PDB file of C-alpha atoms in Angstrom:
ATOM      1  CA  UNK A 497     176.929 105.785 249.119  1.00  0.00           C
ATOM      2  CA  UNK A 498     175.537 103.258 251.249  1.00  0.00           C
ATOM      3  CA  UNK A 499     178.075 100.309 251.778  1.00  0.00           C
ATOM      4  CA  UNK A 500     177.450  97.076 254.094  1.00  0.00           C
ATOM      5  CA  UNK A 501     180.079  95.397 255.424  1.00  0.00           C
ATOM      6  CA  UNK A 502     180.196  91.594 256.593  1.00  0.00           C
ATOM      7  CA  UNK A 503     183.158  89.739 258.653  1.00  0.00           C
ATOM      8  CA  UNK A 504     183.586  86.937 258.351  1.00  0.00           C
ATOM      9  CA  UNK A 505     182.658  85.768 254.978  1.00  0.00           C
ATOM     10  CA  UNK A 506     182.931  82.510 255.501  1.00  0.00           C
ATOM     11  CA  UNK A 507     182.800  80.490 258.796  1.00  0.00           C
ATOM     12  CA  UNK A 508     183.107  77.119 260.023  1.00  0.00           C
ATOM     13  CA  UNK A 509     182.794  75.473 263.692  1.00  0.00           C
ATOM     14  CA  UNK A 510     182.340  73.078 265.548  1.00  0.00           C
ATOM     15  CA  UNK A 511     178.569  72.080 267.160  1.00  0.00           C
ATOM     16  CA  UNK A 512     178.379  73.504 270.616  1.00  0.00           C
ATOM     17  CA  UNK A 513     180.781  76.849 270.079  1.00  0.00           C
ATOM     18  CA  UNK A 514     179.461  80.473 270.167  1.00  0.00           C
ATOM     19  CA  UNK A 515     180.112  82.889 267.451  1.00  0.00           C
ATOM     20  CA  UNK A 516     180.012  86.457 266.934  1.00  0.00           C
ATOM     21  CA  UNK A 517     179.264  87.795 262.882  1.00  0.00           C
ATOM     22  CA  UNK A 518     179.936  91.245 262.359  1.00  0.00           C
ATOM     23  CA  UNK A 519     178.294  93.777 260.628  1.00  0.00           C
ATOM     24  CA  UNK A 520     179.177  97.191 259.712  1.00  0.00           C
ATOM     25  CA  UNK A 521     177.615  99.719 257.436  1.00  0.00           C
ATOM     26  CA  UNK A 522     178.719 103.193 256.016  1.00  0.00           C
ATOM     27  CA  UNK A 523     176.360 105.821 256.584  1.00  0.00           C
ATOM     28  CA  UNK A 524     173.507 106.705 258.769  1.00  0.00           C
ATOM     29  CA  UNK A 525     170.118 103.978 258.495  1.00  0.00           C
ATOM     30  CA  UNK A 526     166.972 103.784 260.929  1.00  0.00           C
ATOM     31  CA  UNK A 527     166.454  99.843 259.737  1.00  0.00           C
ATOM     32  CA  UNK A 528     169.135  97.239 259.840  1.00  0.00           C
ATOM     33  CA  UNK A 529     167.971  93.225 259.096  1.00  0.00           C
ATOM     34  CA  UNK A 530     169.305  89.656 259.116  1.00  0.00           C
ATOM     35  CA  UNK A 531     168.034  87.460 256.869  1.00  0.00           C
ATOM     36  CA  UNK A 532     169.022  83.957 256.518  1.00  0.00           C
ATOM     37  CA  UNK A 533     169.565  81.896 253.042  1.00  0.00           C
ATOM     38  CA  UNK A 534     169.695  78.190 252.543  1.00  0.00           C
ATOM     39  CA  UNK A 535     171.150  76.687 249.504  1.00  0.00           C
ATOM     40  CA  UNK A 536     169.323  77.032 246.168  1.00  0.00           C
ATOM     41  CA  UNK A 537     166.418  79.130 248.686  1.00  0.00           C
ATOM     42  CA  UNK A 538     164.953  82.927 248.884  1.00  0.00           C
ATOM     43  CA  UNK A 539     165.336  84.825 252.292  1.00  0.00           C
ATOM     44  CA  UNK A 540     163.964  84.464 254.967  1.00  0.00           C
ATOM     45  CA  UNK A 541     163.981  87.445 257.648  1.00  0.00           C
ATOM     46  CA  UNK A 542     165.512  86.787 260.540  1.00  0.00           C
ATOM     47  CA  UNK A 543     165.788  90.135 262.656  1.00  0.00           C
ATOM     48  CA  UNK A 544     164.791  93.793 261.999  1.00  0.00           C
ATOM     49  CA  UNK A 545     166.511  96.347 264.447  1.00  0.00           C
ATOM     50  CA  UNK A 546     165.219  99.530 264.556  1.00  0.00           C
ATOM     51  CA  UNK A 547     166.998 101.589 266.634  1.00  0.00           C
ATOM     52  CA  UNK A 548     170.088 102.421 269.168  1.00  0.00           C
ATOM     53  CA  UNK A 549     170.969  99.527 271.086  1.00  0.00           C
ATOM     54  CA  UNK A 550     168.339  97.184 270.157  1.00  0.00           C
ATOM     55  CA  UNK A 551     168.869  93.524 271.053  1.00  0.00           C
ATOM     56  CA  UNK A 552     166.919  90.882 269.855  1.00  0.00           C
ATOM     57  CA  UNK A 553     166.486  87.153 270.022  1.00  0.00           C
ATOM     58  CA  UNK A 554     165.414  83.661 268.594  1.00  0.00           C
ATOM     59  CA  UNK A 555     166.365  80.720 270.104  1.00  0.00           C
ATOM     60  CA  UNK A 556     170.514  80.427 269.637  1.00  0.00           C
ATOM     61  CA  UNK A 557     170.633  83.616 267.641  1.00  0.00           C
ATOM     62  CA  UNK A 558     170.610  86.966 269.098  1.00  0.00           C
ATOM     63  CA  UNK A 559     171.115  90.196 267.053  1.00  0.00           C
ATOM     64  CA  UNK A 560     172.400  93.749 268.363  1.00  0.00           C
ATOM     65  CA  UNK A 561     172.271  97.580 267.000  1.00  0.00           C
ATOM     66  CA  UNK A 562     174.949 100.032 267.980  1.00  0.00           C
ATOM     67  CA  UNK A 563     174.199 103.187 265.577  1.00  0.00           C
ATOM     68  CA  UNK A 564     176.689 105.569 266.813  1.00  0.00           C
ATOM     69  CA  UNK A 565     179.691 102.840 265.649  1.00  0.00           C
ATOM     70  CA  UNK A 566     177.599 101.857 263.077  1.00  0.00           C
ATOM     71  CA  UNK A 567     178.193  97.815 263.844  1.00  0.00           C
ATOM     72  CA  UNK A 568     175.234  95.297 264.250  1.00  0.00           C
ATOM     73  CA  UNK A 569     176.250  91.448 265.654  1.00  0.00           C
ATOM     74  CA  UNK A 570     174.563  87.975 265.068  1.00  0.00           C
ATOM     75  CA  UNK A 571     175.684  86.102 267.961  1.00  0.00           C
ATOM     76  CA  UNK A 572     175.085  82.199 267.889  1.00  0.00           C
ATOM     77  CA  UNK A 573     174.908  80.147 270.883  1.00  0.00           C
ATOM     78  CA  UNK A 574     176.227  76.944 271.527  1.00  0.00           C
ATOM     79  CA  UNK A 575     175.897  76.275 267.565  1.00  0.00           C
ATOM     80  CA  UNK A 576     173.727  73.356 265.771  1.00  0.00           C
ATOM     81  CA  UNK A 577     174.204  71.734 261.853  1.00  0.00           C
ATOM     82  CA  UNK A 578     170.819  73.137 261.099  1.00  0.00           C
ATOM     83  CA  UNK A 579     172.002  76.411 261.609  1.00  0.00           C
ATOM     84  CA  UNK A 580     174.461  75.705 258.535  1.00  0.00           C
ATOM     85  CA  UNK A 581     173.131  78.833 255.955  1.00  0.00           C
ATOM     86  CA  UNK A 582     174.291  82.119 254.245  1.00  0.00           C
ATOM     87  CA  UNK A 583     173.738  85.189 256.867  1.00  0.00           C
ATOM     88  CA  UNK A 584     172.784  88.312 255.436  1.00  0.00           C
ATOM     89  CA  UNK A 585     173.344  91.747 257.002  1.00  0.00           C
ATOM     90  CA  UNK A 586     171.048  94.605 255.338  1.00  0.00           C
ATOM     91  CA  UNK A 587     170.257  98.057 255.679  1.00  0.00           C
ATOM     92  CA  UNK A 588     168.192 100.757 254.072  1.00  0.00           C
ATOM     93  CA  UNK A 589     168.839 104.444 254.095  1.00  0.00           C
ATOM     94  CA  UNK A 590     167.387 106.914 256.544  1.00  0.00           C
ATOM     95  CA  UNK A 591     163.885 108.302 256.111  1.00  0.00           C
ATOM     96  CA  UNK A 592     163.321 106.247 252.319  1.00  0.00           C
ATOM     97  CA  UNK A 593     161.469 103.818 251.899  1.00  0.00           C
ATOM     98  CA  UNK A 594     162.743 101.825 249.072  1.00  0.00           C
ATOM     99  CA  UNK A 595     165.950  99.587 248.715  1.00  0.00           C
ATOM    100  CA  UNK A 596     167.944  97.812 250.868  1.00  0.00           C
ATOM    101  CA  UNK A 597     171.278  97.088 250.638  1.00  0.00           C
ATOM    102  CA  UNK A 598     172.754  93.883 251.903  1.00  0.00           C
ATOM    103  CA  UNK A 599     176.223  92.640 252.572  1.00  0.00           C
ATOM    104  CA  UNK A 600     178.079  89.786 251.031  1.00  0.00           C
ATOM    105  CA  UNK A 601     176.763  87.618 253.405  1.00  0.00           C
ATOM    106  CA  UNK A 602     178.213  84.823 256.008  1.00  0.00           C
ATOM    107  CA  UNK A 603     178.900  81.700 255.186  1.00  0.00           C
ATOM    108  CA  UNK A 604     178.022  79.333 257.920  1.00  0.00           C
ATOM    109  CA  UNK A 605     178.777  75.606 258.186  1.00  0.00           C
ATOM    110  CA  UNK A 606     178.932  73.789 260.876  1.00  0.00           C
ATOM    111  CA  UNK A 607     180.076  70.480 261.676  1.00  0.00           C
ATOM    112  CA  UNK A 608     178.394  67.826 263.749  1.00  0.00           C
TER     113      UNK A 608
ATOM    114  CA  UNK B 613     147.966  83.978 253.442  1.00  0.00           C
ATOM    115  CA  UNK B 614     149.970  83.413 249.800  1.00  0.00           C
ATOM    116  CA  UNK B 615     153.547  84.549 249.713  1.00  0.00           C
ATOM    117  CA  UNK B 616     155.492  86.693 246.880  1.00  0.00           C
ATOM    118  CA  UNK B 617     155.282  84.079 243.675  1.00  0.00           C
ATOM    119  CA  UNK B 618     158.005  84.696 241.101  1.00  0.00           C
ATOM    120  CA  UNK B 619     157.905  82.819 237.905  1.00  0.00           C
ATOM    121  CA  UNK B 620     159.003  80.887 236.123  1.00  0.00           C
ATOM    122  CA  UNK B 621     161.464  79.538 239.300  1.00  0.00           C
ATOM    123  CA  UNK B 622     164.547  78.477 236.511  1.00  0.00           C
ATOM    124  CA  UNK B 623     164.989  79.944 233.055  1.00  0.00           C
ATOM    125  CA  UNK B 624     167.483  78.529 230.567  1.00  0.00           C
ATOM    126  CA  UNK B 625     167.946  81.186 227.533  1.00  0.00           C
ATOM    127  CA  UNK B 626     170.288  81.377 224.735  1.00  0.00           C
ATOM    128  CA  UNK B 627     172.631  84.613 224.753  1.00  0.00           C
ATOM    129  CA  UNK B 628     171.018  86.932 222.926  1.00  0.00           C
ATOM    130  CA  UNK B 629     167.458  86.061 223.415  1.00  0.00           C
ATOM    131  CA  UNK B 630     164.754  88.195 225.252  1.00  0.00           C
ATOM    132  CA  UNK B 631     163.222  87.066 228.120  1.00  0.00           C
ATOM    133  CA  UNK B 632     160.718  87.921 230.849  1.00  0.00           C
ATOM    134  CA  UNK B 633     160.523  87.456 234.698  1.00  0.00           C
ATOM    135  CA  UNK B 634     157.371  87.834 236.471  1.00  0.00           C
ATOM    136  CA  UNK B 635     156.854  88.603 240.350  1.00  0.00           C
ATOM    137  CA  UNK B 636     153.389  87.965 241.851  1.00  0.00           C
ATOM    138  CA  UNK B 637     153.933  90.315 245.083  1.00  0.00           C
ATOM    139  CA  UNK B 638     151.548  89.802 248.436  1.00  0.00           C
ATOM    140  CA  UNK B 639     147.981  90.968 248.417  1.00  0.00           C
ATOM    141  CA  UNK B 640     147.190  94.682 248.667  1.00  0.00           C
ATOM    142  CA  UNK B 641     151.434  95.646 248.999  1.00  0.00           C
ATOM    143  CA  UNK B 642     151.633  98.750 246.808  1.00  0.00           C
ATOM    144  CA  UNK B 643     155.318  98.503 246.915  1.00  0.00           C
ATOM    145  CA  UNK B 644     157.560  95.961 244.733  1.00  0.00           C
ATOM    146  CA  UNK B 645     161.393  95.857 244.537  1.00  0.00           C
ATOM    147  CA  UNK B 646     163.354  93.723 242.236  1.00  0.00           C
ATOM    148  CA  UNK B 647     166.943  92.457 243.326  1.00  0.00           C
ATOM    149  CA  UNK B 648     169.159  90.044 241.422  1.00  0.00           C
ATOM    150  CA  UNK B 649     172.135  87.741 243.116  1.00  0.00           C
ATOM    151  CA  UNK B 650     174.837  86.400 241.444  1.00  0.00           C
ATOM    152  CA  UNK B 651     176.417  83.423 242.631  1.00  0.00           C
ATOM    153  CA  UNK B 652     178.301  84.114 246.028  1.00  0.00           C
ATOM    154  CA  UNK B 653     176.972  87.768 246.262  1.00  0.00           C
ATOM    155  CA  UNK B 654     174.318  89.569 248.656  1.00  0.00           C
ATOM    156  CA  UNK B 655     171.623  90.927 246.255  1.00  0.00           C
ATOM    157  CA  UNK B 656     171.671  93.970 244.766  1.00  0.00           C
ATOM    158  CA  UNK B 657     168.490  96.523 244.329  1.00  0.00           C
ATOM    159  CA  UNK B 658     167.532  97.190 240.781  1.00  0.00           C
ATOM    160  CA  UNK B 659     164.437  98.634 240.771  1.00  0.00           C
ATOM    161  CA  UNK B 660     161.751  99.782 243.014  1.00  0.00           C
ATOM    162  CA  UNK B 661     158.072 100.335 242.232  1.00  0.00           C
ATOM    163  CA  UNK B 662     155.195 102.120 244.200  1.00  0.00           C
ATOM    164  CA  UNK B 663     152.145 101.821 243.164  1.00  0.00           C
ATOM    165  CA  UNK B 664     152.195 101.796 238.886  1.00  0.00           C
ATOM    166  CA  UNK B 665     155.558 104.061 238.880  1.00  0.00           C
ATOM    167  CA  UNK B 666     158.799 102.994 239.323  1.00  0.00           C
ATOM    168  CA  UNK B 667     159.821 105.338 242.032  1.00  0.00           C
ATOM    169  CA  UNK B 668     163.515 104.176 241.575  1.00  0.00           C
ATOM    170  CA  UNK B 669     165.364 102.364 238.383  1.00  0.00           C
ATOM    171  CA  UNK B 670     168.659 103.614 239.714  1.00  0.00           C
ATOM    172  CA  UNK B 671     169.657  99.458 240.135  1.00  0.00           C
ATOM    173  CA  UNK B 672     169.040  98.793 236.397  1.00  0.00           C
ATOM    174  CA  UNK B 673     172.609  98.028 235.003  1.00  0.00           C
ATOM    175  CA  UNK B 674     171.701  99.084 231.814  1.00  0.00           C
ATOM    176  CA  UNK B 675     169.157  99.872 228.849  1.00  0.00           C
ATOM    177  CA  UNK B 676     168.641  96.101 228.477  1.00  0.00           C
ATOM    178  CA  UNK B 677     166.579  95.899 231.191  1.00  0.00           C
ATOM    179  CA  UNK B 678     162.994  97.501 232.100  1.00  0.00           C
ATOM    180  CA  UNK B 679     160.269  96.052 234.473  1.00  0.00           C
ATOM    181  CA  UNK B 680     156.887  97.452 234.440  1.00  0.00           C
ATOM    182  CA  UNK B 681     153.866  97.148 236.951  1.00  0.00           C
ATOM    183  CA  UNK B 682     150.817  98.205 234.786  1.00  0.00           C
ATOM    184  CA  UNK B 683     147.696  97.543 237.181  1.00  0.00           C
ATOM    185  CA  UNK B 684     149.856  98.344 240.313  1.00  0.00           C
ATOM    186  CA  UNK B 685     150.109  94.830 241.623  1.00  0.00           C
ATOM    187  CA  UNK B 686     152.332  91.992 239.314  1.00  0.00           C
ATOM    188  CA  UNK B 687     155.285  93.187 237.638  1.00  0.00           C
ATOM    189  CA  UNK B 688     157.267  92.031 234.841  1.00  0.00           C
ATOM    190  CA  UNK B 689     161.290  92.279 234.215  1.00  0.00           C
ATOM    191  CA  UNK B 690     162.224  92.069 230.637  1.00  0.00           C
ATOM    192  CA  UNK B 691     165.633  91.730 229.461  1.00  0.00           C
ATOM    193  CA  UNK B 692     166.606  92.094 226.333  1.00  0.00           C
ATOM    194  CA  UNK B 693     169.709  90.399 224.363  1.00  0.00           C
ATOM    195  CA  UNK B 694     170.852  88.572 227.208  1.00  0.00           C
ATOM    196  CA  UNK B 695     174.671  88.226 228.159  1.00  0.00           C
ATOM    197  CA  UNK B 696     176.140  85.338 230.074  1.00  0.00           C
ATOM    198  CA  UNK B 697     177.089  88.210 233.173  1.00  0.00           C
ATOM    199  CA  UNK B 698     172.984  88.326 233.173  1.00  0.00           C
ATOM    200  CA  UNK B 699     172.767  85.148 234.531  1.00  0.00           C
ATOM    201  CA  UNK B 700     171.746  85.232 238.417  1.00  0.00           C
ATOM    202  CA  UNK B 701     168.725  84.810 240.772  1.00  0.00           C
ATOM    203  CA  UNK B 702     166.228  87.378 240.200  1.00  0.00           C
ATOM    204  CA  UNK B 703     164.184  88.243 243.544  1.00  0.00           C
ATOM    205  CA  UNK B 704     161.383  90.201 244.040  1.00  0.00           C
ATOM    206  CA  UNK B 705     159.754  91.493 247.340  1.00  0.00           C
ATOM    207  CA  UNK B 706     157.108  93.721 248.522  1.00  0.00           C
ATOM    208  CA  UNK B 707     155.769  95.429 251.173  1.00  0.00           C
ATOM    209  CA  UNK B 708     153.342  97.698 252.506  1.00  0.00           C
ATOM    210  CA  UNK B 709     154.236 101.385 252.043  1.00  0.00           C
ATOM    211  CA  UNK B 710     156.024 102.705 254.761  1.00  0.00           C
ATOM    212  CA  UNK B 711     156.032  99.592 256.626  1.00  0.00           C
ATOM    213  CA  UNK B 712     159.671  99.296 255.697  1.00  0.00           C
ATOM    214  CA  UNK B 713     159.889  95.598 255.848  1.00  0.00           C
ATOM    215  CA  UNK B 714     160.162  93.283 252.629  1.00  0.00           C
ATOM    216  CA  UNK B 715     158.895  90.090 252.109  1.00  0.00           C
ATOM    217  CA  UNK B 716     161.034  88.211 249.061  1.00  0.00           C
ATOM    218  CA  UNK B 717     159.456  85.522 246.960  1.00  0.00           C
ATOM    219  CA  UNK B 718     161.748  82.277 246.007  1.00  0.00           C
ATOM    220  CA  UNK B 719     163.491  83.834 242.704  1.00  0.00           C
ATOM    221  CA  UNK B 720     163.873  82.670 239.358  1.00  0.00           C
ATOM    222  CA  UNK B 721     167.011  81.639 238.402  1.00  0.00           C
ATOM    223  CA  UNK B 722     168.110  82.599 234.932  1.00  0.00           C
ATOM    224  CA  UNK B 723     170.981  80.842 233.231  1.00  0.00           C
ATOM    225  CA  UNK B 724     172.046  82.581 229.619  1.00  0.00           C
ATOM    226  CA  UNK B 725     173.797  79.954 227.752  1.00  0.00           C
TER     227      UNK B 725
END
């Protein structure tokens, strides 16, 4: 079974800091996402890494694939309040094309 | 171009009641997924259609609930005698077969009272 894995699941900090959110996942996938949620909002897709050692970015955030440990990152840069959201790590299984299964998600708030 | 459209975006119900979600999904995406998040959670798949068929009801926590996509394009989840544990967002996305990537609409958030 397919399992996601988020750390940690809640997060605060100051304005300025970096941070690192993990994300692990339990079996082999060929598509891992971010998506970020605002309060009382749907999803809105942040990142889609599709393979071994894909690194991505947009503006502060920058998002990594390692598929051999199984672990993705969202790494923020010198952090701002409007960056305050739920993070979302998903995945969906090799070779299907249907679900996706996300993780509990990151809360992120941070302080001016 | 227009977005997934779920409506209605809030539903109060009484427990017990019947009710019906619908999810609008983007032009000419023959795939539709439905998800539901409770409060605090990630979502979690409960059905997936391609086309008119649901390819996948594995999600569906139990006989209560059944979606349908007649014409291959808006879908409807019905849920029958609703329990306070149904309350939750209800999402929907779609995509484009094989493209992989899901585009979610805003949810409707149903509250069983």
């Amino acid at each position: 079974e397919l399992k996601v894995e988020q750390n940690p699941l809640f997060l605060s900090m100051q304005e300025g800091k970096n941070y690192t959110i993990y994300c692990n996942y339990s079996t082999t996938s060929d598509r891992l996402y971010w998506y970020r949620q605002d309060p009382g909002k749907s999803l809105e897709s942040l990142f889609v890494l599709l393979s071994n050692g894909a690194v991505k970015q947009e503006g502060r955030l920058m998002a990594s694939l390692d598929t051999k440990a199984r672990l993705s990152t969202l790494h923020i840069t010198a952090a701002v309040h409007d960056l305050s959201a739920t993070y979302f790590c998903a995945v969906d299984r090799e070779y299907r094309d249907d679900k996706i299964i996300f993780g509990k998600g990151t809360r992120l708030h941070i302080l001016p | 171009g227009a977005g997934v459209s779920q409506t209605p975006s809030n539903k109060v119900t009484e427990k017990g009641k019947y009710v019906e979600l619908r999810c609008d999904p983007i032009s000419g995406h023959t795939a539709l997924y439905w998800y539901r998040q409770s409060l605090g959670q990630g979502p979690e798949f409960l059905i997936y259609f391609q086309g008119t068929g649901a390819a996948d009801d594995s999600g569906l926590p139990n006989d209560r609930f059944f979606a349908v996509r007649p014409e291959g394009s808006v879908s409807t989840l019905k849920i029958q005698r609703t329990e306070r544990g149904d309350s939750a967002v209800y999402l929907c996305a779609s995509s484009l077969s094989g493209s992989g990537e899901q585009y979610f609409g805003p949810g409707t958030r149903l509250t069983v009272t």
